[in-house]
Amino acid sequence: MPHPLLVTDAADARPIWLVTEETWTGVAEGLTPLARGFAAAQGFEPKAGRHVVLPDEAGGIAGVVLGIEGVGARRVDPFGPGRLSGGLPEGVYRFATPPADATLATLSWLLGAYAFRRYKKGPDRAARLVVPDGVDAEEVSRIAGAVALGRDLVNTPANDLLPDGLEAAARALAERHGAQVTVTTGDDLLGGNFPMIHAVGRASSVAPRLIDMVHGPEDGPKVTIVGKGVCFDTGGLNIKPDASMLLMKKDMGGAAAALALADMVMGSGLPIRLRVLVPAVENSISGSAFRPGDVLPSRKGLSVEIGNTDAEGRLVLADALALADEEAPDLVVDFATLTGAARVALGPDLPPFMTEDDALAADLDRLGAAVNDPVWRLPLWPPYASMLDSKVADINHISGGAFAGSITAALFLRRFVTAAKAHVHFDIYAWIPKALPGRPEGGEVQAARLIHALLKERYGR
């Protein structure tokens, strides 16, 4: 069903004029003297992001004017209309000026209206939008719902979302779409040969686990999604300072992105054999916590020296990636809130990705721009692999230096994927520190819409 904020009946819908500095004069001339005078009195200027709600003669709303990027702008934000949906008065609105991309404008309306209401009540956001011509309301609604699922997971604090809670969320999603789920929990991880997932999560009072979801035809193209599910990261024995620990409820943002993507894919009915792997742990501290200097076995058979217990995400991902690799899928995608180095390099809004497949990289760059889910390629620079050398094990899981942290993390993960036809790693932030159009402050699902677009293009009917 379409999203409750979307309607098809345009009767009595209030117009939204999208204006630039070049077009504002023409639009203003068509307004009533009252509306035109009100805009002037409010000091409205047709600059990108500024808007004014115009009155009519009866004291109601005549319409809304929103400034957008004009001729010569370096970039036109297709999510610009998402600025409005969370703040307009209740009612139904329509675009009187066609947006540059009607589908993305509609999606931004839904994404911008998102609010996390589990613990704090607030006013319902009832600004509804008439679906523009040519927009698939069902598809846009599915994507918005999947993003909301992922945002809710990231925003939920660890006291209500530890590994058992993440498992419950995965099971609920699987039940909704008819997927199969198996979960390996606690000491069964050792018997199942997932020693690094067990080691990272064993200090918590809530047992670590590997969530394994499968959906779609067995003979379809095999696509496996791996999401880092560290539900809270203290840093372990290399404990984080308080400022760094404050947002660590979001360290399962990779799992949230994976589940959101799964929701999109299964809801779209793509004819692929989808597998979702989520190693779900809490990196806690107790007498059983793993230590710096420990040497851990791995599912791949590589021995791994622990350089720092605060780099736990790549350890749990490595065991899950090794499992994914065993059936040589057509594509392996992993999402992880992995390194601060990625944020230093590219900031919170632009996740880096790393792959050895140049054709895949080109598709990701193109589609990221097309669906406004931008990413940036970093190199898997082979000479940096020597930074992971260990004197006592096959590999150290961190470089130990200050340079190329995101790249060396990806090079570590690459050692565990050898049979898959293609592999791409996303080092996401999963958080919006300052609200953007269509992206409220808080938990965010990054790169999932992009991969959904890729799978639709490659495997859609």
XYZ file of C-alpha atoms in Angstrom:
461
model
C 0.000 0.000 0.000
C 1.150 3.557 -0.626
C 2.636 5.500 2.241
C 0.023 7.328 4.370
C 1.600 10.654 3.429
C 0.910 10.045 -0.276
C -2.473 10.681 -1.897
C -3.765 10.518 -5.451
C -6.598 13.047 -5.237
C -5.404 16.531 -6.141
C -8.674 18.273 -5.291
C -8.088 21.203 -2.933
C -4.353 20.397 -2.721
C -2.227 23.405 -1.906
C 0.337 24.231 -4.590
C 4.088 24.174 -4.013
C 6.030 26.414 -6.362
C 9.705 25.508 -6.751
C 11.472 28.723 -7.686
C 14.942 29.942 -8.491
C 16.295 33.448 -8.561
C 15.565 33.405 -12.287
C 11.950 32.143 -12.070
C 10.705 33.807 -8.876
C 9.597 37.021 -10.552
C 7.328 35.172 -12.985
C 5.785 33.059 -10.240
C 5.296 36.097 -7.996
C 3.420 37.918 -10.734
C 0.857 35.108 -10.784
C 0.174 35.340 -7.043
C -2.544 37.420 -5.451
C -1.465 40.836 -4.161
C -1.987 39.539 -0.627
C 0.308 36.525 -1.108
C 2.900 38.580 -2.970
C 2.908 41.231 -0.279
C 3.147 38.630 2.480
C 6.224 37.043 0.848
C 7.841 40.470 0.627
C 6.965 41.278 4.246
C 8.522 38.014 5.356
C 11.729 38.920 3.522
C 11.514 35.854 1.318
C 14.405 35.442 -1.099
C 14.389 32.663 -3.713
C 17.554 31.009 -2.463
C 17.925 27.240 -2.191
C 16.309 25.921 0.974
C 14.258 28.981 1.882
C 10.489 28.750 1.876
C 7.425 30.752 2.780
C 3.833 29.634 3.431
C 1.486 32.076 1.687
C -1.961 33.100 3.009
C -5.191 33.403 1.101
C -7.955 35.992 1.621
C -9.861 33.691 4.010
C -6.904 33.270 6.340
C -6.043 29.827 5.010
C -3.029 28.636 3.060
C -2.794 29.689 -0.573
C 0.357 27.686 -1.223
C 4.058 27.348 -0.510
C 7.079 28.744 -2.289
C 10.385 26.857 -1.961
C 13.679 28.126 -3.276
C 15.804 25.629 -5.199
C 19.194 25.791 -6.903
C 19.227 27.959 -9.990
C 20.967 28.047 -13.329
C 24.710 27.510 -12.963
C 24.508 25.791 -9.584
C 27.250 23.236 -9.067
C 24.674 20.724 -7.852
C 20.893 20.614 -7.671
C 19.780 18.636 -4.628
C 16.970 16.305 -5.786
C 15.984 15.895 -2.121
C 15.290 19.626 -1.791
C 11.498 19.190 -1.321
C 12.256 16.977 1.668
C 12.853 20.174 3.615
C 9.117 20.816 3.691
C 7.351 17.631 4.733
C 8.340 17.716 8.388
C 7.315 21.303 9.028
C 4.348 22.321 6.906
C 0.890 22.692 8.442
C -1.467 19.735 8.151
C -3.040 19.327 4.759
C -2.519 18.060 1.226
C 0.044 19.621 -1.108
C 1.042 19.199 -4.734
C 3.955 20.308 -6.852
C 2.761 23.179 -9.004
C 6.251 23.311 -10.513
C 7.546 19.939 -11.731
C 10.647 18.935 -9.750
C 13.777 17.930 -11.639
C 13.291 14.314 -10.520
C 9.728 13.661 -9.402
C 10.523 10.237 -7.920
C 13.361 11.510 -5.749
C 11.347 14.569 -4.748
C 8.507 12.294 -3.614
C 10.893 10.001 -1.783
C 12.502 12.967 -0.059
C 9.055 14.085 1.131
C 8.592 10.734 2.890
C 12.158 10.506 4.198
C 12.072 14.077 5.474
C 8.903 13.375 7.470
C 10.571 10.548 9.421
C 10.751 10.956 13.186
C 11.854 8.484 15.863
C 8.938 8.363 18.307
C 9.626 5.298 20.429
C 10.431 7.180 23.618
C 9.339 10.770 23.111
C 5.954 11.703 21.780
C 5.605 14.543 19.360
C 3.117 16.033 16.927
C 2.082 13.824 14.044
C 3.392 15.059 10.727
C 0.386 15.127 8.456
C 1.596 17.169 5.482
C 0.581 14.863 2.639
C 1.663 14.985 -0.991
C -0.222 14.298 -4.192
C 1.756 11.687 -6.108
C 3.262 13.390 -9.172
C 2.621 11.950 -12.612
C 4.970 9.119 -13.522
C 5.942 8.238 -9.946
C 5.547 4.635 -8.776
C 3.945 5.303 -5.397
C 4.181 1.668 -4.310
C 7.910 1.467 -5.002
C 8.678 4.805 -3.378
C 6.637 3.775 -0.337
C 8.484 0.452 -0.032
C 11.849 2.192 -0.136
C 10.793 4.826 2.405
C 9.469 2.122 4.717
C 12.702 0.158 4.473
C 14.762 3.257 5.250
C 12.528 3.976 8.250
C 13.122 0.408 9.486
C 16.877 0.898 9.303
C 16.747 4.331 10.921
C 14.625 2.983 13.772
C 17.176 0.246 14.432
C 20.097 2.675 14.504
C 18.243 5.139 16.713
C 17.221 2.509 19.274
C 19.599 2.515 22.263
C 21.442 -0.621 23.280
C 19.310 -1.234 26.357
C 16.519 -2.114 23.920
C 18.612 -3.458 21.033
C 21.358 -5.908 21.914
C 22.054 -9.025 19.801
C 18.794 -10.677 20.828
C 16.875 -7.559 19.785
C 18.618 -7.461 16.431
C 17.714 -11.111 15.947
C 14.069 -10.313 16.754
C 14.074 -7.520 14.155
C 15.537 -9.855 11.535
C 12.995 -12.563 12.324
C 10.111 -10.094 12.073
C 11.365 -8.918 8.672
C 11.805 -12.500 7.483
C 8.305 -13.458 8.583
C 6.823 -10.511 6.718
C 8.483 -11.585 3.466
C 8.473 -15.367 3.869
C 12.247 -15.674 4.243
C 14.051 -18.399 6.178
C 16.208 -17.564 9.189
C 18.722 -19.640 11.116
C 20.665 -18.287 14.080
C 23.839 -19.671 15.641
C 24.155 -18.441 19.216
C 26.685 -18.426 22.054
C 29.067 -21.370 22.329
C 27.428 -22.940 19.279
C 29.456 -20.383 17.338
C 32.567 -22.337 18.269
C 31.056 -25.598 17.076
C 29.934 -23.864 13.895
C 33.456 -22.505 13.287
C 32.805 -18.813 13.889
C 35.554 -18.251 16.464
C 36.056 -14.515 15.958
C 32.357 -13.682 16.287
C 32.379 -15.650 19.527
C 35.546 -13.995 20.825
C 34.292 -10.456 20.250
C 30.887 -11.045 21.814
C 31.605 -13.468 24.635
C 32.175 -10.775 27.305
C 28.587 -9.531 27.038
C 25.729 -10.772 29.198
C 23.783 -11.242 25.933
C 25.255 -14.028 23.823
C 26.765 -13.237 20.412
C 25.109 -14.772 17.381
C 25.204 -15.077 13.610
C 21.897 -14.334 11.887
C 21.510 -16.036 8.496
C 18.491 -15.083 6.342
C 17.731 -16.557 2.914
C 15.047 -15.532 0.425
C 14.261 -16.131 -3.219
C 14.677 -18.898 -5.803
C 17.553 -21.304 -5.243
C 18.523 -21.105 -8.908
C 18.559 -17.299 -8.975
C 21.714 -15.174 -9.025
C 23.365 -15.390 -5.625
C 23.682 -12.074 -3.823
C 24.923 -12.049 -0.230
C 24.721 -9.015 2.042
C 26.802 -8.858 5.230
C 26.081 -6.222 7.874
C 28.182 -5.435 10.925
C 25.930 -5.868 13.949
C 27.931 -4.534 16.894
C 24.976 -3.419 18.996
C 27.203 -1.453 21.338
C 30.946 -0.922 21.268
C 32.722 -0.022 24.480
C 36.016 -0.557 22.717
C 36.583 -3.640 24.845
C 39.735 -3.623 26.952
C 41.024 -0.822 24.724
C 38.092 1.122 26.140
C 36.835 4.191 24.321
C 36.801 7.645 25.966
C 33.314 8.816 26.892
C 32.944 11.187 23.949
C 33.740 8.404 21.494
C 31.376 5.964 23.207
C 28.348 8.240 23.205
C 27.060 7.241 19.750
C 28.097 3.615 19.851
C 24.496 2.443 19.750
C 24.919 3.111 16.006
C 27.739 0.593 15.603
C 25.168 -1.847 14.251
C 24.446 0.570 11.401
C 25.840 -1.921 8.906
C 23.298 -4.501 10.034
C 20.555 -1.870 9.792
C 21.590 -1.079 6.217
C 21.656 -4.792 5.361
C 18.167 -5.381 6.761
C 16.806 -2.244 5.085
C 18.253 -3.408 1.775
C 16.755 -6.858 2.312
C 13.371 -5.230 2.914
C 13.673 -3.337 -0.387
C 14.810 -6.379 -2.361
C 12.254 -8.813 -0.967
C 9.454 -6.267 -1.279
C 10.359 -5.611 -4.911
C 10.229 -9.319 -5.752
C 13.598 -9.349 -7.499
C 14.326 -12.869 -8.801
C 17.582 -13.328 -6.901
C 18.666 -15.730 -4.229
C 19.290 -13.213 -1.450
C 21.301 -14.129 1.624
C 21.760 -11.740 4.545
C 24.403 -12.437 7.202
C 24.496 -10.369 10.388
C 27.114 -11.116 13.053
C 25.397 -9.605 16.106
C 27.518 -8.908 19.185
C 28.134 -6.471 21.990
C 31.788 -5.558 22.423
C 31.743 -5.425 26.197
C 34.197 -5.815 29.080
C 34.369 -8.667 31.567
C 36.786 -11.354 32.651
C 36.155 -13.229 29.419
C 36.881 -10.292 27.094
C 39.408 -10.843 24.338
C 42.684 -8.961 24.760
C 45.203 -6.963 22.755
C 47.897 -9.369 21.648
C 45.612 -12.406 21.529
C 45.853 -14.579 18.434
C 42.466 -15.782 17.241
C 41.625 -18.526 14.776
C 39.195 -17.609 12.014
C 36.707 -19.464 9.864
C 38.956 -18.911 6.850
C 41.815 -20.703 8.585
C 43.942 -17.581 8.994
C 45.367 -16.807 12.425
C 44.688 -13.190 13.420
C 46.709 -11.155 15.896
C 44.653 -8.609 17.834
C 46.229 -5.186 17.641
C 43.403 -3.325 19.362
C 40.101 -4.606 20.761
C 38.370 -1.447 19.559
C 38.731 -2.686 15.970
C 36.287 -5.522 16.593
C 33.949 -4.965 13.664
C 36.306 -6.329 11.046
C 36.750 -9.498 13.117
C 33.058 -10.403 13.172
C 32.721 -9.395 9.528
C 35.641 -11.627 8.571
C 33.971 -14.808 9.837
C 30.676 -13.857 8.180
C 32.416 -12.985 4.902
C 34.250 -16.297 4.955
C 30.900 -18.084 5.253
C 29.441 -15.999 2.434
C 32.426 -16.781 0.230
C 32.073 -20.541 0.580
C 29.226 -20.705 -1.946
C 31.000 -18.386 -4.436
C 28.118 -15.926 -4.853
C 27.801 -13.595 -7.808
C 28.070 -10.580 -5.527
C 29.025 -10.003 -1.903
C 28.247 -6.617 -0.351
C 29.233 -5.682 3.174
C 28.126 -2.633 5.137
C 30.006 -1.591 8.272
C 30.490 1.416 10.518
C 34.125 0.482 10.483
C 36.654 3.314 10.743
C 37.006 6.885 11.909
C 39.540 7.241 9.111
C 36.698 7.130 6.566
C 35.006 10.058 8.296
C 38.238 12.053 8.358
C 38.714 11.445 4.648
C 35.164 11.976 3.385
C 33.023 13.260 6.240
C 29.748 11.800 7.522
C 27.649 12.162 4.352
C 29.819 10.431 1.744
C 30.685 6.785 2.513
C 33.717 5.296 0.809
C 33.529 1.963 -0.953
C 36.283 -0.383 -2.039
C 36.217 -3.074 -4.700
C 38.572 -4.641 -7.212
C 35.808 -4.794 -9.832
C 36.125 -1.689 -11.994
C 32.827 -2.270 -13.820
C 31.024 -2.608 -10.504
C 32.694 0.566 -9.232
C 31.566 2.496 -12.304
C 27.996 1.283 -11.842
C 28.025 2.290 -8.176
C 29.294 5.757 -8.960
C 26.674 6.266 -11.669
C 23.740 4.844 -9.718
C 24.732 6.609 -6.511
C 24.278 9.902 -8.309
C 21.084 8.733 -10.013
C 19.290 7.779 -6.766
C 20.944 10.445 -4.587
C 22.707 7.876 -2.404
C 26.256 9.096 -3.051
C 29.438 7.132 -2.402
C 33.101 7.554 -3.288
C 35.610 4.931 -4.358
C 38.833 4.467 -2.424
C 41.564 2.169 -3.698
C 42.392 -1.287 -2.379
C 46.040 -0.262 -2.631
C 48.050 -3.533 -2.553
C 51.294 -2.091 -1.105
C 49.405 -1.132 2.070
C 48.718 -4.802 2.783
C 52.161 -5.035 4.350
C 50.918 -2.755 7.125
C 48.936 -5.761 8.386
C 51.971 -8.029 8.721
C 52.281 -9.890 12.016
C 55.331 -11.567 13.528
C 53.265 -14.164 15.386
C 50.202 -14.780 13.189
C 49.148 -14.883 9.561
C 47.845 -11.333 9.788
C 47.279 -8.502 12.243
C 43.794 -7.050 12.027
C 44.966 -3.407 12.238
C 47.875 -1.551 10.723
C 49.076 -0.031 13.981
C 49.810 3.280 12.270
C 47.990 6.534 11.652
C 47.673 6.212 7.891
C 45.128 4.677 5.475
C 42.938 3.207 8.195
C 39.863 2.661 6.019
C 41.916 1.110 3.208
C 43.857 -1.255 5.453
C 40.598 -2.356 7.103
C 39.210 -3.202 3.664
C 42.437 -5.022 2.769
C 42.019 -7.117 5.908
C 38.448 -8.033 4.916
C 39.578 -8.801 1.381
C 41.677 -11.698 2.707
C 38.442 -13.485 3.638
C 36.724 -13.215 0.236
C 38.472 -15.274 -2.423
C 35.780 -17.174 -4.366
C 32.980 -14.623 -4.853
C 32.705 -13.233 -8.365
C 32.595 -9.668 -7.000
C 32.888 -8.053 -3.579
C 32.333 -4.475 -2.457
C 32.896 -3.070 1.023
C 31.139 0.079 2.300
C 32.573 1.954 5.290
C 29.439 3.853 6.338
C 28.773 6.305 9.169
C 25.041 5.487 9.617
C 24.362 8.856 11.235
C 23.361 12.361 10.150
C 24.923 14.842 12.610
C 23.098 17.844 11.140
C 19.744 17.599 9.393
C 19.760 17.684 5.590
C 16.848 17.637 3.100
C 15.248 14.203 3.336
C 17.752 13.215 6.013
C 16.753 14.181 9.562
C 19.395 14.263 12.273
C 20.011 10.796 13.692
C 20.358 7.271 12.387
C 20.675 6.884 8.637
C 20.706 4.071 6.086
C 23.586 4.699 3.699
C 24.291 2.908 0.398
C 21.315 0.515 0.697
C 19.172 2.385 -1.853
C 22.165 2.408 -4.148
C 22.615 -1.380 -3.984
C 18.880 -1.862 -4.462
C 19.115 0.192 -7.662
C 22.113 -1.891 -8.783
C 20.283 -5.176 -8.194
C 17.180 -3.911 -10.004
C 19.291 -2.895 -12.985
C 21.230 -6.156 -13.110
C 18.596 -8.682 -12.153
C 15.193 -7.032 -12.595
C 12.663 -8.705 -14.821
